[in-house]
Tab-separated table of C-alpha atoms and ligand atoms in Angstrom:
chain	number	residue	atom	x	y	z
A	1	MET	CA	-53.567	11.637	-36.121
A	2	LYS	CA	-51.706	14.014	-38.431
A	3	THR	CA	-50.269	15.928	-35.478
A	4	VAL	CA	-49.483	12.970	-33.199
A	5	TYR	CA	-47.569	10.852	-35.742
A	6	PRO	CA	-44.526	13.152	-36.243
A	7	PHE	CA	-44.247	13.533	-32.461
A	8	LEU	CA	-44.115	9.755	-32.045
A	9	CYS	CA	-41.360	9.467	-34.647
A	10	PHE	CA	-39.356	12.075	-32.820
A	11	ALA	CA	-39.805	10.271	-29.506
A	12	VAL	CA	-38.629	6.981	-31.025
A	13	LEU	CA	-35.569	8.643	-32.528
A	14	ILE	CA	-34.586	10.121	-29.182
A	15	ALA	CA	-35.316	6.934	-27.253
A	16	ALA	CA	-33.370	4.650	-29.580
A	17	PRO	CA	-29.901	6.054	-28.941
A	18	LEU	CA	-30.584	6.202	-25.204
A	19	LYS	CA	-31.566	2.542	-25.218
A	20	LEU	CA	-28.548	1.681	-27.367
A	21	LEU	CA	-26.317	3.367	-24.815
A	22	GLY	CA	-27.825	0.981	-22.294
A	23	GLN	CA	-27.361	2.397	-18.821
A	24	PRO	CA	-27.911	5.815	-17.304
A	25	ALA	CA	-24.806	8.002	-16.875
A	26	PRO	CA	-22.549	6.782	-14.019
A	27	VAL	CA	-22.637	8.746	-10.782
A	28	ARG	CA	-19.772	9.386	-8.311
A	29	TRP	CA	-19.957	7.440	-5.030
A	30	GLU	CA	-17.593	7.652	-2.078
A	31	TYR	CA	-17.083	5.271	0.871
A	32	GLN	CA	-14.729	5.166	3.871
A	33	HIS	CA	-13.535	2.397	6.150
A	34	PRO	CA	-10.912	2.461	8.942
A	35	GLN	CA	-8.380	-0.369	8.733
A	36	MET	CA	-4.606	-1.015	9.087
A	37	GLY	CA	-4.245	2.063	11.287
A	38	THR	CA	-5.528	4.356	8.558
A	39	LEU	CA	-8.680	5.361	6.696
A	40	PHE	CA	-9.366	3.592	3.405
A	41	ARG	CA	-11.430	5.586	0.919
A	42	LEU	CA	-13.074	4.411	-2.277
A	43	VAL	CA	-14.270	6.778	-4.978
A	44	LEU	CA	-16.104	5.061	-7.801
A	45	TYR	CA	-18.453	5.721	-10.667
A	46	ALA	CA	-21.479	3.423	-10.983
A	47	ALA	CA	-24.942	3.597	-12.443
A	48	ASP	CA	-26.806	2.972	-9.206
A	49	SER	CA	-26.316	2.890	-5.461
A	50	VAL	CA	-26.918	-0.853	-5.135
A	51	GLN	CA	-24.111	-1.773	-7.527
A	52	ALA	CA	-21.830	0.836	-5.932
A	53	SER	CA	-22.427	-0.146	-2.309
A	54	GLU	CA	-22.214	-3.898	-2.965
A	55	ALA	CA	-18.854	-3.443	-4.694
A	56	ALA	CA	-17.586	-1.144	-1.920
A	57	ARG	CA	-18.640	-3.601	0.786
A	58	ALA	CA	-16.857	-6.445	-1.009
A	59	ALA	CA	-13.692	-4.327	-1.405
A	60	PHE	CA	-13.682	-3.425	2.313
A	61	ARG	CA	-14.251	-7.084	3.240
A	62	ARG	CA	-11.138	-7.952	1.214
A	63	ILE	CA	-9.121	-5.267	3.049
A	64	ASP	CA	-10.350	-6.640	6.417
A	65	SER	CA	-9.353	-10.167	5.477
A	66	LEU	CA	-5.903	-8.984	4.365
A	67	ASN	CA	-5.447	-7.232	7.698
A	68	ALA	CA	-6.253	-10.519	9.446
A	69	ILE	CA	-3.500	-12.160	7.379
A	70	LEU	CA	-0.811	-9.460	7.294
A	71	SER	CA	-1.056	-7.488	10.551
A	72	ASP	CA	1.847	-7.773	12.965
A	73	TYR	CA	-0.291	-6.122	15.673
A	74	LEU	CA	-2.684	-9.113	15.785
A	75	PRO	CA	-0.998	-12.055	17.558
A	76	ASP	CA	-3.135	-14.559	15.621
A	77	SER	CA	-2.652	-13.100	12.128
A	78	GLU	CA	-1.098	-15.514	9.647
A	79	LEU	CA	2.021	-13.303	9.602
A	80	SER	CA	2.412	-13.351	13.408
A	81	VAL	CA	1.844	-17.102	13.610
A	82	LEU	CA	4.471	-17.567	10.894
A	83	SER	CA	6.905	-15.436	12.925
A	84	ASP	CA	6.398	-17.822	15.874
A	85	HIS	CA	7.229	-20.802	13.680
A	86	SER	CA	10.748	-22.190	13.175
A	87	ASP	CA	10.152	-24.915	10.586
A	88	TRP	CA	8.887	-24.782	7.003
A	89	ALA	CA	5.317	-23.512	6.986
A	90	GLU	CA	2.765	-23.326	4.189
A	91	VAL	CA	1.404	-19.820	3.583
A	92	SER	CA	-1.758	-18.490	1.921
A	93	PRO	CA	-1.611	-17.077	-1.641
A	94	ALA	CA	-1.899	-13.490	-0.305
A	95	LEU	CA	0.954	-13.885	2.185
A	96	GLU	CA	3.060	-15.683	-0.420
A	97	GLN	CA	2.580	-12.830	-2.893
A	98	VAL	CA	3.562	-10.193	-0.315
A	99	LEU	CA	6.608	-12.136	0.919
A	100	ARG	CA	7.902	-12.808	-2.616
A	101	LYS	CA	7.547	-9.138	-3.609
A	102	ALA	CA	9.171	-8.039	-0.326
A	103	GLN	CA	12.145	-10.347	-0.926
A	104	GLU	CA	12.527	-9.169	-4.523
A	105	ILE	CA	12.606	-5.527	-3.402
A	106	ALA	CA	14.925	-6.356	-0.493
A	107	SER	CA	17.498	-7.792	-2.877
A	108	GLN	CA	17.103	-4.888	-5.350
A	109	THR	CA	17.668	-2.381	-2.519
A	110	ASP	CA	20.471	-4.286	-0.732
A	111	GLY	CA	18.166	-4.740	2.238
A	112	ALA	CA	17.067	-1.097	2.646
A	113	PHE	CA	13.576	-2.580	2.417
A	114	ASP	CA	13.436	-5.525	4.811
A	115	ILE	CA	10.238	-7.288	5.881
A	116	THR	CA	12.157	-9.010	8.716
A	117	ILE	CA	12.465	-5.569	10.382
A	118	GLY	CA	9.999	-6.743	13.140
A	119	PRO	CA	12.369	-6.896	16.172
A	120	LEU	CA	13.592	-3.343	15.415
A	121	SER	CA	10.170	-1.897	14.598
A	122	ARG	CA	8.785	-3.278	17.886
A	123	LEU	CA	11.589	-1.571	19.769
A	124	TRP	CA	11.108	1.736	17.941
A	125	ARG	CA	7.327	1.659	18.360
A	126	ARG	CA	7.789	1.311	22.119
A	127	ALA	CA	10.467	4.036	22.104
A	128	SER	CA	8.200	6.462	20.281
A	129	ARG	CA	5.243	5.625	22.575
A	130	GLN	CA	7.365	6.232	25.691
A	131	GLY	CA	9.362	9.114	24.207
A	132	ILE	CA	12.669	7.427	25.173
A	133	PHE	CA	15.569	6.383	22.918
A	134	PRO	CA	15.872	2.551	22.751
A	135	ASP	CA	18.333	0.823	25.062
A	136	SER	CA	21.619	0.117	23.255
A	137	LEU	CA	21.814	-3.557	24.302
A	138	GLU	CA	18.244	-4.170	23.162
A	139	LEU	CA	19.024	-2.384	19.907
A	140	ALA	CA	22.064	-4.573	19.258
A	141	ALA	CA	20.089	-7.748	20.051
A	142	ALA	CA	17.208	-6.724	17.771
A	143	ARG	CA	19.589	-5.845	14.927
A	144	GLU	CA	21.030	-9.364	14.995
A	145	LYS	CA	17.590	-10.829	14.344
A	146	VAL	CA	16.921	-8.663	11.286
A	147	GLY	CA	18.046	-9.771	7.825
A	148	TYR	CA	15.967	-10.693	4.788
A	149	GLN	CA	18.512	-13.385	3.799
A	150	ASN	CA	17.266	-15.356	6.807
A	151	LEU	CA	13.746	-15.580	5.367
A	152	LEU	CA	13.555	-18.474	2.907
A	153	ILE	CA	10.783	-19.106	0.363
A	154	GLN	CA	10.805	-22.226	-1.786
A	155	PRO	CA	10.840	-21.199	-5.464
A	156	ASP	CA	7.959	-23.394	-6.613
A	157	LYS	CA	5.962	-24.006	-3.430
A	158	PRO	CA	4.252	-21.687	-0.917
A	159	LEU	CA	6.618	-22.841	1.826
A	160	VAL	CA	8.412	-20.361	4.051
A	161	LYS	CA	11.001	-20.655	6.827
A	162	LEU	CA	12.546	-18.180	9.266
A	163	LEU	CA	16.110	-19.255	9.998
A	164	LEU	CA	16.866	-17.444	13.273
A	165	PRO	CA	15.035	-17.719	16.587
A	166	GLY	CA	13.424	-14.428	17.558
A	167	MET	CA	12.893	-13.223	13.972
A	168	ARG	CA	9.649	-11.235	13.420
A	169	LEU	CA	8.033	-10.233	10.165
A	170	ASP	CA	6.526	-6.740	9.787
A	171	ALA	CA	4.628	-6.042	6.553
A	172	GLY	CA	3.905	-2.401	7.553
A	173	GLY	CA	5.880	-1.052	4.585
A	174	ILE	CA	4.041	-3.055	1.918
A	175	ALA	CA	0.697	-4.424	3.218
A	176	LYS	CA	-1.304	-1.240	2.753
A	177	GLY	CA	-0.231	-1.013	-0.884
A	178	PHE	CA	-1.188	-4.643	-1.462
A	179	ALA	CA	-4.582	-4.085	0.180
A	180	VAL	CA	-5.182	-1.103	-2.136
A	181	ASP	CA	-4.374	-3.227	-5.213
A	182	GLU	CA	-6.640	-6.024	-4.036
A	183	ALA	CA	-9.523	-3.653	-3.270
A	184	MET	CA	-9.244	-2.276	-6.813
A	185	ALA	CA	-9.306	-5.837	-8.201
A	186	VAL	CA	-12.564	-6.424	-6.315
A	187	LEU	CA	-14.111	-3.238	-7.774
A	188	ARG	CA	-13.040	-4.315	-11.276
A	189	SER	CA	-14.552	-7.763	-10.748
A	190	HIS	CA	-17.816	-5.953	-9.946
A	191	GLY	CA	-17.595	-4.184	-13.315
A	192	LEU	CA	-16.435	-0.851	-11.814
A	193	PRO	CA	-13.008	0.044	-13.265
A	194	VAL	CA	-13.622	3.809	-12.961
A	195	ALA	CA	-12.439	4.063	-9.389
A	196	LEU	CA	-9.828	5.356	-6.971
A	197	VAL	CA	-8.695	3.376	-3.911
A	198	ASP	CA	-6.903	5.440	-1.276
A	199	GLY	CA	-5.233	3.737	1.712
A	200	GLY	CA	-4.441	6.858	3.745
A	201	GLY	CA	-2.284	8.472	1.054
A	202	ASP	CA	-1.086	5.309	-0.711
A	203	LEU	CA	-3.466	5.043	-3.621
A	204	LEU	CA	-4.310	3.416	-6.922
A	205	ALA	CA	-6.216	5.232	-9.652
A	206	GLY	CA	-8.227	3.187	-12.158
A	207	GLU	CA	-9.830	4.347	-15.419
A	208	ALA	CA	-10.419	8.101	-15.775
A	209	PRO	CA	-13.665	9.582	-14.403
A	210	PRO	CA	-16.241	10.552	-17.071
A	211	GLY	CA	-15.162	13.625	-19.054
A	212	LYS	CA	-11.734	13.776	-17.341
A	213	GLU	CA	-8.185	12.971	-18.433
A	214	GLY	CA	-7.528	11.088	-15.223
A	215	TRP	CA	-7.611	11.294	-11.429
A	216	GLU	CA	-6.024	14.409	-9.920
A	217	ILE	CA	-3.626	13.494	-7.123
A	218	GLU	CA	-1.832	16.092	-5.025
A	219	VAL	CA	1.717	15.091	-4.045
A	220	VAL	CA	4.855	16.548	-2.428
A	221	GLY	CA	5.248	20.283	-2.899
A	222	ASP	CA	1.647	20.881	-4.035
A	223	THR	CA	2.256	19.230	-7.421
A	224	VAL	CA	-0.880	17.757	-8.954
A	225	LEU	CA	-0.480	14.554	-10.988
A	226	VAL	CA	-3.202	13.431	-13.384
A	227	VAL	CA	-3.121	9.645	-13.536
A	228	THR	CA	-5.028	6.611	-14.792
A	229	ASN	CA	-4.224	3.016	-13.880
A	230	ARG	CA	-1.263	4.112	-11.735
A	231	ALA	CA	-0.411	3.934	-8.066
A	232	VAL	CA	1.017	6.788	-5.995
A	233	ALA	CA	2.564	6.140	-2.570
A	234	THR	CA	4.320	8.498	-0.168
A	235	SER	CA	6.593	7.677	2.765
A	236	GLY	CA	8.285	9.861	5.280
A	237	ALA	CA	8.739	10.709	8.929
A	238	ALA	CA	5.779	13.088	8.926
A	239	TYR	CA	3.331	11.204	11.144
A	240	ARG	CA	5.112	8.754	13.445
A	241	HIS	CA	8.526	9.458	14.939
A	242	LEU	CA	10.580	9.854	18.107
A	243	ASP	CA	11.973	13.272	19.019
A	244	TRP	CA	15.159	12.727	21.046
A	245	GLN	CA	17.895	15.235	21.902
A	246	GLY	CA	17.010	17.561	19.064
A	247	ARG	CA	16.716	14.823	16.453
A	248	ARG	CA	13.633	13.333	14.806
A	249	TYR	CA	13.819	9.547	14.248
A	250	SER	CA	11.266	8.171	11.760
A	251	HIS	CA	9.186	5.001	12.178
A	252	ILE	CA	11.007	3.916	9.015
A	253	ILE	CA	14.168	2.141	10.135
A	254	GLY	CA	17.535	1.657	8.479
A	255	PRO	CA	17.927	-2.134	8.900
A	256	LYS	CA	21.744	-2.007	8.994
A	257	GLU	CA	22.168	0.648	11.695
A	258	GLY	CA	18.910	-0.257	13.430
A	259	LEU	CA	17.968	3.426	13.792
A	260	GLY	CA	14.921	5.379	12.697
A	261	VAL	CA	15.920	7.416	9.630
A	262	LEU	CA	16.784	11.033	10.334
A	263	HIS	CA	16.534	13.025	7.113
A	264	GLY	CA	12.742	13.527	7.294
A	265	LYS	CA	12.325	13.800	3.541
A	266	GLN	CA	9.102	12.710	1.903
A	267	VAL	CA	9.390	10.292	-0.983
A	268	THR	CA	6.636	9.795	-3.535
A	269	VAL	CA	6.651	6.879	-5.964
A	270	VAL	CA	4.385	6.514	-8.996
A	271	ALA	CA	4.238	2.898	-10.166
A	272	PRO	CA	1.952	0.384	-11.881
A	273	SER	CA	0.944	-1.265	-8.584
A	274	CYS	CA	0.426	0.186	-5.122
A	275	MET	CA	2.277	-2.700	-3.466
A	276	LEU	CA	5.368	-1.769	-5.492
A	277	ALA	CA	4.926	1.987	-4.939
A	278	ASP	CA	4.484	1.489	-1.170
A	279	ALA	CA	7.567	-0.693	-0.724
A	280	LEU	CA	9.797	1.419	-2.999
A	281	ALA	CA	8.781	4.591	-1.135
A	282	THR	CA	9.832	2.959	2.144
A	283	ALA	CA	13.134	1.773	0.625
A	284	LEU	CA	13.918	5.245	-0.744
A	285	SER	CA	13.138	6.785	2.640
A	286	VAL	CA	15.852	4.562	4.118
A	287	GLU	CA	18.330	5.081	1.295
A	288	PRO	CA	17.602	8.060	-1.018
A	289	GLY	CA	20.747	7.177	-2.999
A	290	LEU	CA	18.909	4.148	-4.440
A	291	GLU	CA	16.958	6.427	-6.786
A	292	THR	CA	19.254	5.929	-9.793
A	293	ARG	CA	19.351	2.166	-9.447
A	294	LEU	CA	15.575	1.877	-8.985
A	295	LYS	CA	14.952	4.149	-11.983
A	296	ALA	CA	16.962	1.729	-14.128
A	297	ILE	CA	15.049	-1.311	-12.827
A	298	TYR	CA	11.570	0.265	-12.876
A	299	GLN	CA	11.521	2.335	-16.055
A	300	ASP	CA	7.714	2.549	-15.946
A	301	SER	CA	7.834	4.166	-12.481
A	302	SER	CA	8.883	7.608	-11.252
A	303	PHE	CA	10.324	8.919	-8.017
A	304	ARG	CA	10.012	12.315	-6.348
A	305	MET	CA	12.254	13.139	-3.440
A	306	GLY	CA	10.856	15.970	-1.328
A	307	GLN	CA	12.804	18.498	0.700
A	308	ALA	CA	13.102	17.990	4.449
A	309	GLY	CA	9.920	19.109	6.152
A	310	GLU	CA	7.860	19.222	2.974
A	311	LYS	CA	4.396	17.739	3.230
B	401	LIG	P1	3.455	4.574	6.299
B	401	LIG	O1	2.945	3.316	6.921
B	401	LIG	O2	3.565	5.716	7.224
B	401	LIG	O3	2.810	4.889	4.979
B	401	LIG	P2	5.649	3.180	5.123
B	401	LIG	O4	4.817	2.650	4.019
B	401	LIG	O5	6.973	3.700	4.737
B	401	LIG	O6	4.964	4.327	5.936
B	401	LIG	O7	5.822	1.993	6.165
B	401	LIG	C1	6.462	2.188	7.381
B	401	LIG	C2	6.319	0.916	8.173
B	401	LIG	O8	7.075	-0.115	7.520
B	401	LIG	C3	6.869	1.008	9.562
B	401	LIG	O9	5.886	1.443	10.472
B	401	LIG	C4	7.303	-0.423	9.833
B	401	LIG	O10	6.179	-1.197	10.191
B	401	LIG	C5	7.793	-0.870	8.476
B	401	LIG	N1	9.215	-0.593	8.226
B	401	LIG	C6	10.043	0.270	8.868
B	401	LIG	N2	11.272	0.260	8.333
B	401	LIG	C7	11.221	-0.630	7.310
B	401	LIG	C8	12.197	-1.097	6.374
B	401	LIG	N3	13.451	-0.638	6.367
B	401	LIG	N4	11.795	-2.031	5.475
B	401	LIG	C9	10.541	-2.503	5.457
B	401	LIG	N5	9.594	-2.104	6.313
B	401	LIG	C10	9.917	-1.174	7.230
B	402	LIG	MG1	5.730	2.268	2.183
């Protein structure tokens, strides 16, 4: 008895703080899921695999449902059906949120970001698939149908109207960022705020991983940013483009000229939400000169303009 008793005390002392701490130390889990033409990746810290995989599945389900709403490749997505419509139409909360943010950024960038880019992006997608510069008459006709001022949203109701026949919405410059934000919200609602959601390079970092200052993100020019609760998005001509007569036209289009942008610079935006970072990166790819104005509007964001050809 004399020898066992002190040992028991010791065991109780050790066990008490462990029990007070509650759960075992969180472990890193990683999941991947192809969607929206890219690979979504989740990195999260959770105590056990059941909690981690349930949260990841729910986050990926949310991304799938947003694709079904926002894709302009799917003819029956809510966005495509809306593009076919000429009268006022009621939209879902997700589509309303994306359209309102798109319109806000369109007016802040004088239309460099324009979600009504659809007729031009269709033309340029075909051009880049076929390797042929778009026909000038088709270009002129498409340009006439692009203009964010012709997309109306009622201020206090989720009602939307496209004013011109032949208008098409394309959320390709903002939807991925929104999906990243929403996936993070799902992880948080599952009690997992220590997470990173990466939508093929457009990403949102949550709380810092255990023992770290933040998430390490590599951006333009091999710079490494250490971030928590921030989004990082990059745009540029790197992946999809048309090479024609010695020039490289990006899949990002200048709405006024109707041409794929030529400078080939990469733009990285760090912002509080990935939807904002995604759309601002697209806008700055069209019009790098907007940097000063956007800095004044978004003082909690930062912008990095890469050199031509930089990854
Ligand atoms: P990525 O999808 O390569 O990350 P972006 O986020 O910049 O690049 O989005 C580019 C996509 O946005 C294009 O493929 C097209 O669907 C759409 N888009 C092209 N030009 C514009 C523009 N000026 N404004 C808004 N969206 C655009
Ligand atoms: Mg973008």
